[in-house]
Amino acid sequence: MDLIVTATSQGFLWGIMALGIFMTYRILNLPDMTAEGAFPLGGAVAAQLILHGVSPVLATAISFVIGMLAGAITAWLITKGNVPDLLAGILTMTGLYSINLRILTRANLSLLGEERLTDFLSGLHLPSSFDTLFTGFMICTVLIFLLVSFFKTEIGQAVIATGDNERMARSMGISTSRMKAVGLMLSNGLVAMAGAMIAQDNGYADISMGIGTIVIGLAAVIIGEVVFGNLSFTHRLICVILGAIIYRLIILFVLLIGLEPNDLKLISAVILAFCLALPSLRKSMHLHFFDRKEQNER
Amino acid sequence: MSVNTILDIQGLSKTYQQKTLNEHQVLKELSFQVNKGDFITVIGGNGSGKSSLLNAIAGSSIPDKGKILLSGKDITRLKEEQRADQIGRVFQDPLMGTAPRMTVAENLAIAFRRGKKRRFRRGITANEKELYMDLLAKLGLGLERRLDSEMGLLSGGQRQAITLLMATMKKPAILLLDEHTAALDPKTAQTILSLTSQRIKEEKLTALMITHNMQDALTYGNRLLMLDSGKIVMDLSQEEKESLTAESLILLFQQHSLGFDLSS
């Protein structure tokens, strides 16, 4: 039971990161690798700030802003430098590795005994992990509300149109470069913020904590889509969070059946590969375990 | 240039892959004026420069030489999105003009704000939705009932009709139609064409329409341009058009592409 609560609470935190991945991969339709660098960047910035006595809330907020800067660099490379999307993200990510090391000053920075974002709940004397669960839930709820409101504005709609049909967006007078920048900054802000929160939850920030960020984020996005299907915008965001929780539960399950934590990246990759290939597999092997609904309708 | 001129093209030239073996000049010192309210049909073979001309006007490619004045303003080097407030455009590919994952209403709301600065205001208001309903109802295709459907669920013809509406709902100085019925079946193509002509009349628009259909080129519009190798080789007025049949136009077309002199 404890393990399930821990996995679910981590699901919320990773879900915030997955929301960031959703912004680029799904809304902007742009494969952004910056996230792999923005995630440890957020962790490093928050850890160093907290160690210097900054409150965890402020430290997490600053991580968001710093993450946006990372996104802005990638956006600048893509729109002004005409660097291909994928390469632009890889360049920023690679550069960030050195910057992250500079911020951390060493490969691993411990936060043991330091204040954490979840401390404001400590007065309630909740069972362990429940504080993270509540904090994660609240932050996800607020974020989804803010994101849904943002994407209903003219700018939000212009970002969606840019990702959906760039040529049409331009012919309608939308500055697609600017909208890509908005999307990339928002995405990496969220990813860095998740990095900050996960570093606090783990009790350390680590230079290698970003490896696999995109695979995990995309896995959450795609698990959400495969399990819950094609939905409205608000529901799609909620499903990203649910996808992240399901992902953490799957990870918990494979650890329980005896695989080692060292195998986690491999497992993540296999889960994502499986989910991505599922539509084609279903067709070629005539599997029907996920489209029961369609059969009923027939 | 008379007061009536809305679009003035002066000596437009464009060469692709300059200074290489593959160098080809798609526009050669091309000049012409468009009067307010003109509906001009443009014909010409593949590679004659029709699409390059439209791309230069719309801003998706910048010419090497020459000038484009729209409503008296030099737009030659403006970015596509910077001149979008003046230009409505319908593409050949019916999927090109609309965003598939957005609803019909959301697409129309994007078009309703064509050329305006986007702010943190509501992307679509309740009043707007009523306006869209009315506009869609006027198309007579029953699309007013699909206001909240995702665009991707509609057929090519339905999407092209909406693209046409999107290009014209905020009155453009010029409407560019780039073979916009070529990818549709004949019946749908006719529907879209008559809707086009209806919108142009209703809104008193100025339009340039590229077509490969000689009959359409004669039936619609009040002026006809024939392009060949990046130049205008024929400029027919309303009266001259009326005296032609599709067959005689094809004949003229063939003579030109073979390089005959037509003055005789």
XYZ file of C-alpha atoms in Angstrom:
562
model
C 0.000 0.000 0.000
C 2.787 2.377 0.991
C 4.583 1.563 -2.217
C 1.490 2.342 -4.290
C 1.090 5.711 -2.551
C 4.750 6.512 -3.210
C 4.453 5.477 -6.866
C 1.277 7.543 -7.307
C 2.801 10.622 -5.693
C 5.836 10.290 -7.934
C 3.426 9.909 -10.831
C 2.049 13.376 -10.110
C 5.545 14.899 -10.047
C 6.622 13.119 -13.243
C 3.237 14.079 -14.695
C 4.247 17.754 -14.518
C 7.285 16.885 -16.605
C 5.091 14.899 -18.990
C 2.829 17.960 -19.401
C 5.912 19.808 -20.628
C 6.716 17.023 -23.085
C 3.072 17.099 -24.212
C 3.410 20.822 -25.076
C 6.228 20.208 -27.541
C 5.621 16.707 -28.903
C 1.859 16.906 -29.159
C 0.802 20.556 -29.312
C 3.721 22.083 -31.199
C 4.441 18.840 -33.027
C 8.143 19.467 -32.474
C 10.515 16.809 -31.107
C 12.334 18.821 -28.453
C 15.408 17.275 -26.836
C 16.036 20.304 -24.595
C 13.991 18.573 -21.878
C 16.851 16.147 -21.142
C 18.949 19.137 -20.071
C 16.176 21.298 -18.626
C 15.121 18.592 -16.152
C 18.464 18.355 -14.283
C 18.835 22.127 -14.745
C 15.676 22.659 -12.709
C 16.905 20.161 -10.106
C 20.335 21.798 -9.886
C 19.015 25.348 -9.619
C 16.488 24.431 -6.928
C 19.002 22.364 -4.942
C 21.653 25.074 -4.957
C 19.111 27.773 -4.055
C 17.673 25.716 -1.196
C 21.185 25.043 0.125
C 21.721 28.803 0.062
C 18.668 29.301 2.234
C 16.081 30.248 -0.386
C 12.603 28.953 0.419
C 11.641 25.796 -1.519
C 8.585 27.486 -3.063
C 10.659 30.341 -4.455
C 13.442 27.964 -5.529
C 10.917 25.844 -7.478
C 9.442 28.957 -9.106
C 12.904 30.181 -10.120
C 13.617 26.758 -11.653
C 10.541 27.242 -13.828
C 11.870 30.571 -15.095
C 15.377 29.196 -15.717
C 13.818 26.273 -17.608
C 11.981 28.782 -19.802
C 15.334 30.354 -20.667
C 16.640 26.968 -21.808
C 13.554 26.644 -24.028
C 14.152 30.147 -25.364
C 17.675 29.183 -26.479
C 16.359 26.206 -28.439
C 13.597 28.368 -29.909
C 16.168 30.946 -30.976
C 18.295 28.273 -32.667
C 15.278 26.890 -34.538
C 13.621 30.133 -35.622
C 16.562 32.522 -36.090
C 19.388 30.077 -36.798
C 17.344 27.687 -38.948
C 18.870 24.736 -37.071
C 16.742 21.573 -37.509
C 14.373 21.033 -34.528
C 15.992 17.864 -33.253
C 19.544 19.167 -33.535
C 18.688 22.477 -31.862
C 17.414 20.605 -28.796
C 20.483 18.347 -28.748
C 22.770 21.401 -28.873
C 21.022 23.072 -25.940
C 20.916 19.810 -24.005
C 24.646 19.189 -24.517
C 25.548 22.730 -23.540
C 23.341 22.480 -20.467
C 25.326 19.481 -19.199
C 28.315 21.737 -18.485
C 26.106 24.471 -17.080
C 24.363 21.982 -14.800
C 27.737 20.762 -13.521
C 28.759 24.357 -12.848
C 25.576 24.962 -10.877
C 25.843 21.698 -8.921
C 29.646 22.132 -8.504
C 29.808 18.311 -8.269
C 27.971 15.356 -9.745
C 25.555 14.956 -6.857
C 24.240 17.490 -4.387
C 22.469 16.177 -1.293
C 19.423 17.945 0.106
C 19.123 15.770 3.201
C 17.784 17.696 6.159
C 16.954 20.725 4.037
C 13.532 22.310 3.742
C 11.228 20.862 1.077
C 8.252 22.078 -0.916
C 6.012 19.634 0.952
C 6.986 20.954 4.393
C 3.953 23.201 4.690
C 1.893 20.037 5.181
C 4.095 18.697 7.982
C 1.796 20.237 10.618
C -0.918 17.795 9.529
C 1.210 14.758 10.484
C 0.225 12.799 7.403
C 1.523 9.270 6.877
C 4.754 9.214 4.876
C 4.486 10.047 1.160
C 0.996 11.472 1.598
C 2.422 14.979 1.780
C 4.006 14.533 -1.662
C 0.781 12.984 -2.928
C -1.285 15.990 -1.826
C 1.252 18.560 -2.997
C 1.578 16.828 -6.367
C -2.177 16.566 -6.765
C -2.748 20.229 -5.923
C 0.010 21.497 -8.187
C -1.183 19.322 -11.085
C -4.762 20.570 -10.633
C -3.667 24.205 -10.607
C -1.343 23.669 -13.578
C -4.019 21.992 -15.675
C -6.431 24.801 -14.877
C -3.834 27.419 -15.864
C -2.812 25.567 -19.029
C -6.404 25.063 -20.162
C -7.114 28.775 -19.586
C -3.955 29.747 -21.438
C -4.706 27.573 -24.449
C -8.157 29.156 -24.710
C -6.664 32.624 -25.235
C -5.792 34.035 -28.646
C -2.102 33.352 -28.046
C -2.820 29.812 -26.846
C -4.965 29.108 -29.900
C -2.222 30.539 -32.107
C 0.296 28.144 -30.511
C -2.049 25.203 -31.181
C -2.599 26.340 -34.784
C 1.166 26.649 -35.300
C 1.659 23.036 -34.251
C -1.377 21.795 -36.141
C -0.812 23.504 -39.504
C 2.121 25.878 -39.642
C 1.478 27.053 -43.195
C -2.128 27.912 -42.462
C -1.087 29.688 -39.262
C 1.349 31.876 -41.166
C -1.198 32.677 -43.866
C -3.493 33.826 -41.055
C -0.877 36.288 -39.825
C 0.345 34.215 -36.869
C 4.041 34.685 -36.142
C 4.882 30.993 -35.988
C 8.438 31.687 -34.740
C 7.077 33.560 -31.765
C 4.501 30.863 -31.033
C 7.173 28.136 -31.173
C 9.181 30.160 -28.675
C 6.148 30.459 -26.382
C 5.527 26.704 -26.553
C 9.154 25.709 -26.069
C 9.586 28.052 -23.124
C 6.413 26.864 -21.432
C 7.391 23.240 -22.009
C 10.904 23.547 -20.612
C 9.689 25.672 -17.721
C 7.387 22.814 -16.708
C 10.118 20.216 -17.198
C 12.591 22.204 -15.075
C 9.971 22.737 -12.396
C 9.344 18.987 -12.296
C 13.108 18.502 -12.009
C 13.159 20.837 -9.022
C 10.312 19.002 -7.301
C 11.716 15.548 -7.978
C 15.139 16.586 -6.677
C 13.463 17.706 -3.439
C 11.434 14.499 -3.262
C 14.527 12.330 -3.843
C 16.614 14.361 -1.429
C 19.354 15.105 -3.980
C 20.026 16.667 -7.371
C 22.147 14.625 -9.728
C 23.884 15.468 -12.971
C 22.517 12.318 -14.639
C 18.930 12.676 -13.420
C 17.884 13.941 -16.875
C 18.772 10.784 -18.775
C 15.585 9.283 -20.155
C 13.432 12.343 -19.421
C 11.911 12.339 -22.889
C 11.295 8.601 -22.952
C 9.531 8.753 -19.583
C 7.541 11.870 -20.521
C 6.474 10.486 -23.866
C 5.619 7.134 -22.291
C 3.256 8.968 -19.918
C 1.685 10.912 -22.801
C 1.219 7.825 -24.937
C 0.027 5.514 -22.141
C -2.600 8.188 -21.419
C -3.650 8.214 -25.058
C -3.674 4.449 -25.517
C -5.673 3.793 -22.348
C -8.136 6.687 -22.511
C -8.418 7.332 -26.249
C -9.063 10.535 -28.143
C -10.559 13.206 -25.903
C -11.093 16.938 -25.485
C -8.159 19.181 -24.649
C -8.734 19.353 -20.876
C -9.165 15.592 -20.684
C -6.020 15.037 -22.695
C -4.034 17.009 -20.105
C -5.580 15.032 -17.256
C -4.746 11.813 -19.112
C -1.103 12.863 -19.344
C -0.964 12.976 -15.532
C -2.855 9.675 -15.273
C -0.462 8.208 -17.846
C 2.481 9.245 -15.673
C 0.879 7.597 -12.629
C 0.201 4.390 -14.571
C 3.792 4.481 -15.768
C 5.112 4.721 -12.181
C 2.831 1.843 -11.160
C 4.165 -0.293 -14.023
C 7.707 0.533 -12.882
C 6.749 -0.421 -9.304
C 5.337 -3.698 -10.581
C 8.454 -4.663 -12.544
C 10.621 -3.838 -9.519
C 8.391 -5.995 -7.336
C 8.717 -8.966 -9.661
C 12.467 -8.813 -9.136
C 14.070 -6.556 -11.743
C 16.752 -4.164 -10.537
C 16.631 -0.329 -10.466
C 19.555 -0.451 -12.921
C 17.198 -1.994 -15.461
C 14.747 0.913 -15.241
C 15.903 2.831 -18.319
C 15.680 -0.325 -20.410
C 12.209 -1.016 -19.055
C 11.137 2.589 -19.789
C 12.378 2.297 -23.339
C 10.620 -1.044 -23.840
C 7.337 0.289 -22.430
C 7.464 3.312 -24.742
C 8.482 1.237 -27.766
C 5.616 -1.140 -27.074
C 3.063 1.676 -26.727
C 4.293 3.382 -29.905
C 4.192 0.181 -31.925
C 0.862 -0.916 -30.502
C -1.373 0.546 -33.228
C 0.643 -1.201 -35.956
C 0.970 -4.395 -33.948
C -2.762 -4.447 -33.403
C -3.385 -4.196 -37.119
C -0.842 -6.742 -38.265
C -1.543 -9.333 -35.567
C -5.302 -8.778 -35.353
C -5.118 -8.107 -31.640
C -8.198 -6.508 -30.178
C -7.532 -6.090 -26.499
C -7.839 -2.330 -26.493
C -10.660 -1.704 -28.939
C -13.435 -3.488 -27.149
C -15.515 -0.336 -27.295
C -15.455 -0.223 -31.090
C -16.552 -3.846 -31.260
C -19.529 -3.162 -29.017
C -20.578 -0.332 -31.250
C -20.605 -2.492 -34.330
C -1.019 53.561 -61.954
C -4.621 54.671 -61.660
C -6.534 55.318 -58.453
C -8.396 52.108 -59.056
C -5.296 49.947 -58.951
C -5.167 47.750 -55.870
C -2.277 45.482 -56.806
C 0.661 46.718 -58.837
C 3.317 44.210 -59.893
C 6.433 45.824 -61.358
C 9.167 43.867 -63.125
C 9.052 40.817 -60.891
C 11.912 38.327 -61.380
C 12.738 35.154 -59.507
C 15.410 32.566 -60.241
C 15.832 29.331 -58.350
C 19.241 27.728 -57.756
C 21.091 30.688 -59.168
C 24.547 30.076 -60.651
C 24.160 26.315 -60.747
C 23.475 23.909 -63.601
C 19.890 23.636 -62.416
C 19.310 27.375 -62.537
C 15.847 28.223 -63.795
C 14.101 31.542 -63.954
C 10.449 31.179 -62.966
C 9.467 34.857 -63.234
C 10.922 37.180 -65.890
C 10.353 40.906 -65.467
C 6.681 40.250 -64.959
C 4.458 43.325 -64.671
C 0.716 43.933 -64.488
C -1.898 45.861 -62.554
C -5.047 44.630 -60.903
C -8.016 46.947 -60.496
C -10.252 46.965 -57.471
C -13.044 44.427 -57.973
C -11.239 42.483 -60.707
C -11.698 38.731 -60.737
C -8.788 37.518 -62.828
C -8.323 33.940 -63.950
C -4.753 32.840 -64.588
C -3.807 29.947 -66.870
C -0.483 28.537 -67.996
C 1.395 25.250 -68.260
C 3.410 23.625 -65.512
C 6.431 25.766 -64.715
C 4.959 28.846 -66.384
C 5.292 30.802 -63.139
C 1.650 30.919 -61.971
C 2.299 29.530 -58.523
C 5.550 31.485 -58.174
C 3.585 34.649 -58.861
C 1.025 33.820 -56.174
C 3.776 32.843 -53.733
C 5.510 36.168 -54.329
C 2.289 38.090 -53.705
C 1.500 36.057 -50.577
C 5.053 36.294 -49.280
C 5.893 32.596 -49.102
C 8.785 33.342 -51.466
C 10.588 36.645 -51.877
C 11.371 37.777 -55.467
C 14.955 38.651 -56.519
C 13.944 41.784 -58.363
C 10.893 43.962 -58.827
C 8.229 45.451 -56.643
C 4.810 44.451 -55.349
C 2.500 47.247 -54.240
C -0.708 46.238 -52.501
C -3.187 49.028 -51.666
C -0.355 51.454 -52.431
C 2.005 49.870 -49.890
C 5.272 48.197 -50.856
C 4.983 44.636 -49.529
C 7.756 43.059 -51.641
C 9.968 42.090 -48.695
C 7.429 41.745 -45.894
C 7.154 38.358 -44.201
C 4.105 36.274 -45.012
C 2.541 36.865 -41.587
C 3.205 40.608 -41.799
C 1.092 40.995 -44.927
C -1.561 38.450 -43.975
C -4.010 41.176 -42.923
C -4.337 42.121 -46.621
C -4.322 38.688 -48.211
C -6.760 35.802 -48.226
C -5.478 32.548 -49.643
C -6.921 29.170 -50.594
C -4.427 26.422 -51.395
C -4.675 23.574 -53.891
C -4.503 20.938 -51.162
C -7.834 21.052 -49.283
C -6.003 19.935 -46.118
C -3.591 22.874 -46.285
C -5.969 25.663 -45.325
C -7.319 24.364 -42.023
C -5.946 22.978 -38.749
C -7.182 19.364 -38.438
C -7.089 19.005 -34.648
C -8.916 22.246 -33.988
C -12.676 22.518 -34.233
C -14.464 24.302 -37.068
C -15.263 27.189 -34.724
C -11.653 27.447 -33.526
C -10.407 27.512 -37.113
C -12.860 30.281 -37.977
C -11.772 32.202 -34.863
C -8.152 32.037 -36.057
C -9.286 33.417 -39.424
C -11.445 36.075 -37.770
C -8.227 37.449 -36.247
C -6.202 37.278 -39.454
C -3.433 39.854 -39.370
C -4.342 41.069 -35.880
C -1.959 40.880 -32.973
C -2.773 37.937 -30.735
C -3.220 38.776 -27.053
C -4.238 37.129 -23.804
C -7.892 37.578 -24.667
C -10.461 34.849 -25.123
C -9.641 32.952 -28.303
C -13.317 32.673 -29.192
C -16.367 34.475 -27.801
C -20.024 33.452 -27.666
C -21.070 36.249 -30.050
C -18.529 35.087 -32.571
C -20.000 31.599 -32.576
C -23.356 32.971 -33.726
C -21.658 34.877 -36.499
C -19.875 31.695 -37.605
C -23.145 29.778 -37.592
C -24.685 32.349 -39.929
C -21.692 32.382 -42.249
C -21.577 28.580 -42.405
C -25.323 28.380 -43.012
C -24.879 30.653 -46.033
C -22.586 28.063 -47.629
C -25.622 25.783 -47.768
C -23.664 22.633 -46.926
C -25.122 22.032 -43.461
C -21.761 22.853 -41.883
C -23.393 25.061 -39.242
C -24.214 21.843 -37.400
C -20.530 20.857 -37.326
C -19.279 23.958 -35.500
C -17.714 21.916 -32.699
C -16.456 19.035 -34.840
C -12.751 18.604 -35.307
C -11.752 19.821 -38.766
C -9.981 16.529 -39.510
C -13.327 14.705 -39.460
C -14.690 16.690 -42.409
C -14.307 15.810 -46.102
C -11.903 17.583 -48.443
C -14.729 19.497 -50.088
C -16.158 20.620 -46.751
C -12.720 21.708 -45.590
C -12.108 23.645 -48.806
C -15.463 25.424 -48.413
C -14.461 26.429 -44.877
C -11.005 27.515 -46.071
C -12.727 29.746 -48.606
C -14.856 31.228 -45.856
C -11.770 31.689 -43.669
C -9.916 33.480 -46.464
C -12.789 35.889 -47.053
C -14.583 36.417 -43.719
C -12.279 39.288 -42.861
C -12.301 41.117 -46.191
C -8.862 40.816 -47.834
C -7.471 43.413 -50.264
C -6.832 40.490 -52.566
C -7.972 36.872 -52.595
C -5.478 34.349 -53.993
C -6.903 31.053 -55.254
C -4.198 28.558 -56.173
C -5.929 25.846 -58.244
C -8.174 25.472 -55.247
C -10.542 23.010 -56.895
C -7.929 20.832 -58.646
C -7.821 18.178 -55.914
C -11.614 17.788 -55.640
C -14.011 15.553 -57.545
C -15.811 17.323 -60.439
C -19.103 17.805 -58.598
C -17.482 19.182 -55.429
C -15.184 21.316 -57.576
C -18.228 22.956 -59.155
C -19.823 23.548 -55.749
C -16.649 25.204 -54.458
C -16.310 27.290 -57.623
C -19.839 28.628 -57.439
C -19.345 29.346 -53.726
C -16.155 31.189 -54.655
C -17.937 33.289 -57.215
C -20.778 33.912 -54.732
C -18.374 35.079 -51.993
C -16.501 37.331 -54.431
C -19.746 38.981 -55.535
C -21.190 39.318 -52.030
C -18.062 40.820 -50.532
C -17.017 42.711 -53.720
C -13.596 41.087 -53.539
C -10.614 41.377 -55.834
C -9.342 37.930 -56.752
C -6.648 36.066 -58.678
C -7.588 32.495 -59.541
C -5.175 29.979 -61.029
C -6.934 27.184 -62.888
C -6.133 24.375 -65.294
C -9.702 24.217 -66.506
C -10.067 26.335 -69.655
C -13.846 26.447 -69.380
C -13.674 27.742 -65.799
C -11.083 30.285 -66.869
C -13.592 31.641 -69.402
C -16.769 31.284 -67.339
C -15.503 33.010 -64.245
C -13.964 36.427 -63.805
C -13.677 39.575 -65.906
C -10.120 39.190 -67.139
C -7.823 36.356 -68.160
C -4.042 36.150 -67.992
C -1.985 33.487 -69.703
C 1.507 32.903 -68.381
C 4.358 31.164 -70.152
C 7.996 30.855 -69.033
C 7.569 33.468 -66.336
C 5.940 36.101 -68.539
C 2.416 37.221 -69.311
C 1.807 36.199 -72.932
C -1.880 37.027 -73.122
C -4.131 39.474 -71.287
C -7.798 39.179 -72.253
C -10.548 41.574 -71.238
C -14.129 40.581 -70.437
C -15.283 41.136 -74.049
C -12.377 39.218 -75.553
C -13.043 36.364 -73.154
C -16.699 36.211 -74.112
C -15.831 35.740 -77.765
C -13.723 32.663 -76.998
C -14.681 29.035 -76.514
C -12.746 26.568 -74.396
C -11.494 24.918 -77.605
C -10.156 28.113 -79.110
C -8.520 28.961 -75.797
C -6.798 25.584 -75.734
C -5.599 26.271 -79.266
C -4.183 29.639 -78.235
C -2.632 27.984 -75.228
C -0.899 25.355 -77.337
C 0.371 27.913 -79.845
C 1.921 29.832 -76.996
C 3.574 26.933 -75.308
C 5.041 25.973 -78.712
C 6.334 29.527 -79.094
C 4.250 30.785 -82.033
C 3.714 34.452 -82.566
C 0.112 35.307 -81.860
C -0.153 38.765 -83.280
C -1.519 37.369 -86.550
